[in-house]
C-alpha angles and dihedrals in degrees: 000000000000117000113262128230127189113210113203114193134131091212106088092198094056091044091051092053093048093047091051092046094050092043092053087053091058097257127132105239130186133180133229116185095206144020093254091052090049093054090049091052092047090051093050100039120008118222134203097239141011122212109189138178116232102216110059136138116262111001106024126211096264091054091046089049092052093046093045093049089051099045101028105026093163092063114083118219126214114198119218122190144155089215098065114164134153095259092050091048092049093047092048093049091046089052091054106266113163091217145339128236131184131221129266082051129205115235096225094045092051092051092045092050093046093048091048092050092047091050089055090061091058094053123084107255120239111256118255113266099032089111093210108135139171138114102200121116088249093056092042087058091050093050092048090052092049091051092050094046094045094072094062136053101238118131113261124210113203114199134183145109121297111282098025094111105260094155090047089053090051091050091048090052090052094047091051094048132087085251092065092114091055125079125284108215125183127198116194098209097187093056096059130071117238098261094045093045091055094052091044092054101040104021123221144248125241109280094016089130139348108300095022094125095163142008115283125192117229129227092265089058093043090053093055110145091012142060131299118203116204098199119200092009089172090073096057112120120242095254092057091044089063092053093045090052090056092049091051093047101042101023090225138094143170130236115245108276092014136109101198115107110227126198116247098220096175140111107239120218120176127193134191143159092203125099099251093185090060091047089052091050090050092050093245097114128040113252093212091052091049091055091047090053098040097066093117110017118199119189118199110208119229118250092251088066093053103040091148087075096058096088091048094045094044092051091049093048091046092054090044093050092045092054092047096047104043096264104106094167095053114143140163123243115233092248090053090052092050091051092049090050090055094059123100095226098201088181089056123207094346091056092047091050093050092046094050090049089053090050092052094047096047100039116105096227141013093279119077110208138192091264090057091053094048092049093053093043089058092045100045120084113233093021124100144184119270117291091258088075118109113287120247123252089262090063134254118325124239089253091052092049091048090050092049091049091050091050091050091049092052093047091049092050091051090051093049090047092047089239093306098143096195090056091043090054089052092050090051094045095237136111121263090247091056090047092052091050089051092047089055092044093053097038095247100126 
């Protein structure tokens, strides 16, 4: 059976074009002229996807989105509007929209967005509470890889810069796996000295060393039947690397001071921000251990490579911080979102989350404006104004030059396309949504 799409639009001409477009792509498409009619159709005969206009008489698209997400949570909703602005996009994504398209729409972009939204219904959703977020193609690839790896028992190596969410990825892997009912235990290897790390991992018998007054189980034992995360594995000393290699090879270990061989019934996940290949070449990390850990490699992209997610992430963190700090109605103004999207965020998602929480706490009211963002950018060490700010005496930074080149390329594409943004996006090889985010980022809207 072909996948089914419900088009909701009170403009018969637009609906006719969309129905023909989806039908030519091999999809089963139906039309509802209003939000109320759409809900009646969904109740009678569920579909795989809803594509709805925002501005309609009676029940508008935002109300339909909210009602549909509540009554038919398994059906993704793509919002289509001629009035696309940053606040509408943010509000739609916050309300649970799968994606956002602008009129006049581009045929290829509509089909790509519909296919992507339909594919999301076939994938196992991440459990609530994992905290791993992101809707970019790069993050979609990561989530797909985690889902595939979760079913097995192979060791997973999660890599990425600090703040990209490596521990959240490990937790998501555990929650998606058959071991989800077992414990999830994390060991932060870089935070422990060598002697303490060994006893934490393997445990010890009474009398194994001075102060060992009783037997203590290690993290491997505590994680039995579940998942053990070895965080910052690149900082493990050579003596511990040898013992970890044996555990991974033989699936057994001994407590310190003991002789009994114990089974290592755990799923191993390792994480690091360090270049392990370089450490291996320098003789600082065992090559055989690297290959044992690198069975399923997962690379988390930095936030600068998925800037399209910043409005979505910022809105989520704002709502989260508002609820936690007595400001349940906290929200970001569009200009504040655009300014946040222009930042480099070297600390990645973690830095963005902490900064948005600071904004919510220190803002005078429930709305966080552009002035609030600029004030905290000036106040916070390590953060800076957008790259359009005056260069330092040492000359423009690489990031500033890259930003200027990107702005010039967008402006040139708009000139060549005679301000047709759909054509400009094609010339640049990006989606219209990406182009609009870049236009806001560089002040070209």
